[in-house]
PDB file of C-alpha atoms in Angstrom:
ATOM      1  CA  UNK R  63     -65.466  17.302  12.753  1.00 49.00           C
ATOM      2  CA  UNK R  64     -65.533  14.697  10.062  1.00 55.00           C
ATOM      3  CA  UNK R  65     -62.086  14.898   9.050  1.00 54.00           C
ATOM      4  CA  UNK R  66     -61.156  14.745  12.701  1.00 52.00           C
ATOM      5  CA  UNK R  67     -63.450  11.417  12.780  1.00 51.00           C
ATOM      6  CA  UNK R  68     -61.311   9.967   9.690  1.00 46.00           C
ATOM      7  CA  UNK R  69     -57.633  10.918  10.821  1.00 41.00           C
ATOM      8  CA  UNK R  70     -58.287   9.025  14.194  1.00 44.00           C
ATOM      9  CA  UNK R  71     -59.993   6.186  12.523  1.00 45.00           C
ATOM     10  CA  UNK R  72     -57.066   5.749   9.873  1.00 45.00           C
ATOM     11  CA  UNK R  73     -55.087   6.077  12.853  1.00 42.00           C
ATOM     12  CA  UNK R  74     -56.834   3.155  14.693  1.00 44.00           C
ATOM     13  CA  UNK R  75     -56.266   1.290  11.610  1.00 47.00           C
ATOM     14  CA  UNK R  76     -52.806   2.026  11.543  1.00 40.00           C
ATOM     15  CA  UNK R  77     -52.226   1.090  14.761  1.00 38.00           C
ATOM     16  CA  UNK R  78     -53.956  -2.386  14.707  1.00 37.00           C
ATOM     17  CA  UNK R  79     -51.971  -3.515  11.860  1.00 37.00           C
ATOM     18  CA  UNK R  80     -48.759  -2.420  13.559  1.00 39.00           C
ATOM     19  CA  UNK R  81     -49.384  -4.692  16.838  1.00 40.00           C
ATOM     20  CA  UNK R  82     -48.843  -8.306  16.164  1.00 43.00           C
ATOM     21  CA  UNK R  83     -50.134 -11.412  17.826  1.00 46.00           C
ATOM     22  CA  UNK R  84     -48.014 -12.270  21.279  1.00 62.00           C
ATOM     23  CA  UNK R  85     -45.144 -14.546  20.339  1.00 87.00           C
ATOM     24  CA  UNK R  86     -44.935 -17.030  23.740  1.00 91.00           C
ATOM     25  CA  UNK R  87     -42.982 -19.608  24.835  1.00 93.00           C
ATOM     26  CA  UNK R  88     -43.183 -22.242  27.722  1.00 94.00           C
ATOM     27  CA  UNK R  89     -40.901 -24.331  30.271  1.00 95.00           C
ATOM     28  CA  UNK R  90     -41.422 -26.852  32.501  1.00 95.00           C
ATOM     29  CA  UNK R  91     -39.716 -25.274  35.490  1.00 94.00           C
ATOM     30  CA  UNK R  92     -40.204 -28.672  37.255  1.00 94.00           C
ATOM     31  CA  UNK R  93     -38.127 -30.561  34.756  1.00 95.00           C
ATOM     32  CA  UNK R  94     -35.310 -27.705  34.628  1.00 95.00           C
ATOM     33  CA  UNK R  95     -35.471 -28.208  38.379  1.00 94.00           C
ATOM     34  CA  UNK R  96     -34.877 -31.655  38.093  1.00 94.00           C
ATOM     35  CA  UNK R  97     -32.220 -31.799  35.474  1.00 95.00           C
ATOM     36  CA  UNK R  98     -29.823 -28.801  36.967  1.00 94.00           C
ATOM     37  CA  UNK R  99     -26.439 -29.881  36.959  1.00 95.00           C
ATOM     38  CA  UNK R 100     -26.135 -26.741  39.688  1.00 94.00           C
ATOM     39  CA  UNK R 101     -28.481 -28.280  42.159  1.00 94.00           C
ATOM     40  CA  UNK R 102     -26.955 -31.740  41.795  1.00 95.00           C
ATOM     41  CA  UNK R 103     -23.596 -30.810  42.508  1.00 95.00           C
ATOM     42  CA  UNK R 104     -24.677 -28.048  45.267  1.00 95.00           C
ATOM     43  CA  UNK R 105     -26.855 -31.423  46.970  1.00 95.00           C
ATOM     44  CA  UNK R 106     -23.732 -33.368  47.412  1.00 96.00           C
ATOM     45  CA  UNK R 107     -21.409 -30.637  48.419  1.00 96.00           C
ATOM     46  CA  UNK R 108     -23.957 -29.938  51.321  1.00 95.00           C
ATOM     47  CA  UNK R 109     -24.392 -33.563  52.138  1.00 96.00           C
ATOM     48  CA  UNK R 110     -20.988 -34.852  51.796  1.00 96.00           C
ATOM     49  CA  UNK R 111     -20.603 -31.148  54.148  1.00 95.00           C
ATOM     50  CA  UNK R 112     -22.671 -32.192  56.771  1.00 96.00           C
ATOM     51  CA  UNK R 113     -21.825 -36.128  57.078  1.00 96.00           C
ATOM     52  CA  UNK R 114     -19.706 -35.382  60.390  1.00 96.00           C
ATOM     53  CA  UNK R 115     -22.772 -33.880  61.985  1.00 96.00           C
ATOM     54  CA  UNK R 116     -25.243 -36.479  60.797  1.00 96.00           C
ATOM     55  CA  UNK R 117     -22.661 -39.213  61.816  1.00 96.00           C
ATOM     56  CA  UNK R 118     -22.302 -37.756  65.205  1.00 96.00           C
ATOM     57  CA  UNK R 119     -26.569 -37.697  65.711  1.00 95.00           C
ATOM     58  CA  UNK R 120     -26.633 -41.114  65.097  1.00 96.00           C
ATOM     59  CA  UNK R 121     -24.060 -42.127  67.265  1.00 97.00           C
ATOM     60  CA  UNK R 122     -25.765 -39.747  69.943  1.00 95.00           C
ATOM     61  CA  UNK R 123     -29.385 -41.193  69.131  1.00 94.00           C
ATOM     62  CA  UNK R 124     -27.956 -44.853  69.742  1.00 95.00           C
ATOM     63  CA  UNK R 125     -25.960 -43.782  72.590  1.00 94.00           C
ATOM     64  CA  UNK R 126     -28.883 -42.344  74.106  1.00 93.00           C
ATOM     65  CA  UNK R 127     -30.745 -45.437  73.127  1.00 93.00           C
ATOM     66  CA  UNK R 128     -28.955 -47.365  74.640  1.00 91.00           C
ATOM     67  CA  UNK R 129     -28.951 -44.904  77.986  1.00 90.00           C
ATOM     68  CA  UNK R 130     -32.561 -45.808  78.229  1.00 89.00           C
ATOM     69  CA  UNK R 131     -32.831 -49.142  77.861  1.00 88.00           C
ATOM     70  CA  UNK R 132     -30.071 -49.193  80.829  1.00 84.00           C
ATOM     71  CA  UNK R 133     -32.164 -47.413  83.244  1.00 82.00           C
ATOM     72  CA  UNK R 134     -34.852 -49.172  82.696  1.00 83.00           C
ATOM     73  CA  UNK R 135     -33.261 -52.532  82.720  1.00 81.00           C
ATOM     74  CA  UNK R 136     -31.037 -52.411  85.676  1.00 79.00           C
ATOM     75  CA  UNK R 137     -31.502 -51.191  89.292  1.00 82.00           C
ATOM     76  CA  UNK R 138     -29.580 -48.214  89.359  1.00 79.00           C
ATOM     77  CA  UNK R 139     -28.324 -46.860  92.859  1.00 84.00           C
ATOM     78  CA  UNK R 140     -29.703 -42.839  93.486  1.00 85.00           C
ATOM     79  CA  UNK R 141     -25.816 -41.808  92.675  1.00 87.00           C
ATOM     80  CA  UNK R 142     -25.329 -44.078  89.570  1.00 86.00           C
ATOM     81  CA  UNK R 143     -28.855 -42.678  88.448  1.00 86.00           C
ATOM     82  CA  UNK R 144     -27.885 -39.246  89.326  1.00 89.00           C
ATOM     83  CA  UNK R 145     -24.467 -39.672  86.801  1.00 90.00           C
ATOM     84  CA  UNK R 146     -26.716 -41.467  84.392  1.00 89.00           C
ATOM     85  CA  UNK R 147     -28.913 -38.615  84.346  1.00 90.00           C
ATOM     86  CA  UNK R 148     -26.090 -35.777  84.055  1.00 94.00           C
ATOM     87  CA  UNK R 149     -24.464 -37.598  81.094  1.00 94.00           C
ATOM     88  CA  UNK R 150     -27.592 -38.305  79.412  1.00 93.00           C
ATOM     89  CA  UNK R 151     -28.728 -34.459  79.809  1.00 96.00           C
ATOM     90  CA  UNK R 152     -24.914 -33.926  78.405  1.00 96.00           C
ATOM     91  CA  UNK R 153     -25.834 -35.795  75.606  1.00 94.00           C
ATOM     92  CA  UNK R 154     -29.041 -34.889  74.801  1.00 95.00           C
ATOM     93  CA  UNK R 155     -28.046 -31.095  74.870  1.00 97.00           C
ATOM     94  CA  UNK R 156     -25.580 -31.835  72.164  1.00 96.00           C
ATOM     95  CA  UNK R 157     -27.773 -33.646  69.948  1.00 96.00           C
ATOM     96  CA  UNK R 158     -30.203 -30.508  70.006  1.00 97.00           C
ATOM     97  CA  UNK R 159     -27.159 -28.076  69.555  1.00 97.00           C
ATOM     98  CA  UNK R 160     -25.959 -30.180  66.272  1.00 96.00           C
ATOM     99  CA  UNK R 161     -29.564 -30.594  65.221  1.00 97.00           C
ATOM    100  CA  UNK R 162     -30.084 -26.739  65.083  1.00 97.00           C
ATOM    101  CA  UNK R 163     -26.832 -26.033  63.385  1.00 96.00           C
ATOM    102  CA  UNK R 164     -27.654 -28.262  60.548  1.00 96.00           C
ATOM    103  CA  UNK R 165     -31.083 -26.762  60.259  1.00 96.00           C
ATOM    104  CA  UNK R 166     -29.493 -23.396  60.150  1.00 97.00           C
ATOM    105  CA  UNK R 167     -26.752 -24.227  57.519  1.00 96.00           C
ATOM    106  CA  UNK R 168     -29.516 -26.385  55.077  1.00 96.00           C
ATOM    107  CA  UNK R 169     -31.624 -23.884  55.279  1.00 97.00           C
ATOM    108  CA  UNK R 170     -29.235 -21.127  54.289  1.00 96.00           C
ATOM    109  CA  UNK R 171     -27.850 -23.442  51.928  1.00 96.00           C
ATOM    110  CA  UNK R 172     -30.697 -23.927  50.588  1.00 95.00           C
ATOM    111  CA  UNK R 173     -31.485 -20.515  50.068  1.00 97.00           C
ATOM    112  CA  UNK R 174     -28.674 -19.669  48.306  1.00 96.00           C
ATOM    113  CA  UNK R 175     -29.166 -22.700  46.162  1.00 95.00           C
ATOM    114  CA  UNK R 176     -32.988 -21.338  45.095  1.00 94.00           C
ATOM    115  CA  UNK R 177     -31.564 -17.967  44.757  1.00 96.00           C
ATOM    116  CA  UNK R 178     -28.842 -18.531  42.474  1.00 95.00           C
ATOM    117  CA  UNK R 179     -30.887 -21.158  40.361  1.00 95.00           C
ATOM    118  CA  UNK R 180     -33.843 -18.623  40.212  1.00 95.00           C
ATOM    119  CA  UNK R 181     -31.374 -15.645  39.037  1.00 95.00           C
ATOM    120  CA  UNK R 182     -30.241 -18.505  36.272  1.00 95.00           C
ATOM    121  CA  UNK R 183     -33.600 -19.340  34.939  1.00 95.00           C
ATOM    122  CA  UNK R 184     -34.872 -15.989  34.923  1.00 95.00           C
ATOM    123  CA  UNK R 185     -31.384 -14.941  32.929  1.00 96.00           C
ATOM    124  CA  UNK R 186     -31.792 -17.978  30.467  1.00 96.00           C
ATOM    125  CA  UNK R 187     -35.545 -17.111  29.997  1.00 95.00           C
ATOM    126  CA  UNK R 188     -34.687 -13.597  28.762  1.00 95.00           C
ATOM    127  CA  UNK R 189     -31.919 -15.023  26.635  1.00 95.00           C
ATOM    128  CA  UNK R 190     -34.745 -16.999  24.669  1.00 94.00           C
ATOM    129  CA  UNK R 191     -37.002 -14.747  24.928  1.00 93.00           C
ATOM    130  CA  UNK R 192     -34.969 -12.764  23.307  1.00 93.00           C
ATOM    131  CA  UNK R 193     -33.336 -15.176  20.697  1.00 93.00           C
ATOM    132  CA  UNK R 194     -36.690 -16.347  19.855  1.00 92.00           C
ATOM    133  CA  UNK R 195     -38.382 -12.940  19.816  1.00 92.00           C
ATOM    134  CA  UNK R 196     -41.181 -13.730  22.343  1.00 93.00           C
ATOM    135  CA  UNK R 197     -43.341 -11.914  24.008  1.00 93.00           C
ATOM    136  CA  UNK R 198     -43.414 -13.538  26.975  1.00 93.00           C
ATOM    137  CA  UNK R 199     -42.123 -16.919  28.528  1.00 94.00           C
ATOM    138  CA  UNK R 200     -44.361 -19.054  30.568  1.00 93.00           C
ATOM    139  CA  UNK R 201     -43.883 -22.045  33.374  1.00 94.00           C
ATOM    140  CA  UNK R 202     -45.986 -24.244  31.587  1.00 92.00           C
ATOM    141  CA  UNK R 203     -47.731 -25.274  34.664  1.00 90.00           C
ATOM    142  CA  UNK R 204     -49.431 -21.824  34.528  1.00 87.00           C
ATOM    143  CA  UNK R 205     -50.517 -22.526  30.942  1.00 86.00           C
ATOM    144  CA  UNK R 206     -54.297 -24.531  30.846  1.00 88.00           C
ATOM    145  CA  UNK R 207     -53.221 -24.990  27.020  1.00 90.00           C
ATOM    146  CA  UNK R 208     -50.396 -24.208  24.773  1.00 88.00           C
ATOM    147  CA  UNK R 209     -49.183 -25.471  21.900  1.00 89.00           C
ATOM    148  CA  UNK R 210     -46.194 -28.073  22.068  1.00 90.00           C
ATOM    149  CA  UNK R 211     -43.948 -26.335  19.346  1.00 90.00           C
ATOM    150  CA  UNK R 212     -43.735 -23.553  22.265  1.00 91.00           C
ATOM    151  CA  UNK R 213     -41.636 -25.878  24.276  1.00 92.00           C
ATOM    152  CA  UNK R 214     -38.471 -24.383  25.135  1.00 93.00           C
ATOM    153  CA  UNK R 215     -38.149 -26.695  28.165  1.00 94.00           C
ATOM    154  CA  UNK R 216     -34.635 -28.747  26.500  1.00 94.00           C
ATOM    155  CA  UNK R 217     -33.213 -25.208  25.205  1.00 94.00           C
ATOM    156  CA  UNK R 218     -33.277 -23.831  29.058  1.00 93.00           C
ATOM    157  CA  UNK R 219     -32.307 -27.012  30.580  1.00 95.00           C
ATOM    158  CA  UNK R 220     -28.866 -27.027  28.014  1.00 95.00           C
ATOM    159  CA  UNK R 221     -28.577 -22.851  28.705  1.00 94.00           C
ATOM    160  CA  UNK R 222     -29.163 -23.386  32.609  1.00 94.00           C
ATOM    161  CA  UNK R 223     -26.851 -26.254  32.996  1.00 95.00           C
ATOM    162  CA  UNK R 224     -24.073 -24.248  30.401  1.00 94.00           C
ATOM    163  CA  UNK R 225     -24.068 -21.375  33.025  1.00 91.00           C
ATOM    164  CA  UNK R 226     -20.673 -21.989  35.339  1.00 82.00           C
TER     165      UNK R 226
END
């Protein structure tokens, strides 16, 4: 019974001394955010994508402006009210219709955006990770404390913005 007691306390032993303290690192996933080339360049394909459409909702808002104030300025005959009304309706429909397709399209833009940049960071954290022979990598929001030679907020920032 003793000697059973002593092997699995050497082997205890043994095994503390083999696991080592957690080797971490952290990023500000905020900044990376902010500094992605990707996201910049994806922002103004999708605006300079949708310009037509937000062009046209302008014109319709100040055409439909400008519907209203006529109806309320003038005295309309029942007919010329009855037009006014049909054309407005006209109008009004297609403002809705182009303000649901752009929803659609930013919002599936956008998704593919956060996809794509999450599947980036998550590939670049690895990679340093790896390179660095950490443990773990943290967003170093989720960190109450940390040490600032953990940083590896510039190193993912350069790998996330290298990745074409």
């Amino acid at each position: 019974m003793r000697k059973i007691i002593k092997v699995l306390a050497f082997a205890s032993i043994s095994l503390s001394s083999m696991v080592h303290a957690a080797g971490y690192g952290v990023v500000d996933l905020e900044q990376v955010v902010e500094n992605s080339t990707y996201l910049k360049a994806q922002n103004t394909t999708l605006q300079q994508s949708i310009k037509p459409q937000t062009t046209r909702l302008e014109q319709l808002g100040k055409e439909l402006d400008a519907m209203k104030q006529k109806a309320q300025a003038s005295k309309l005959s029942e007919a010329e009210m009855k037009k006014m009304s049909a054309e407005y309706q006209t109008k009004l429909n297609e403002l809705n219709g182009i303000q649901q397709g752009l929803q659609t399209k930013v919002q599936a833009s956008l998704q593919v955006m956060n996809k794509t940049l999450d599947a980036r960071i998550k590939q670049v954290a690895e990679q340093l990770r790896k390179e660095n022979s950490l443990d773990v990598v943290l967003n170093k929001n989720s960190a109450l404390a940390y040490d600032a030679k953990y940083d590896l907020t510039d190193k993912m920032i350069q790998k996330v913005n290298a990745i074409k």
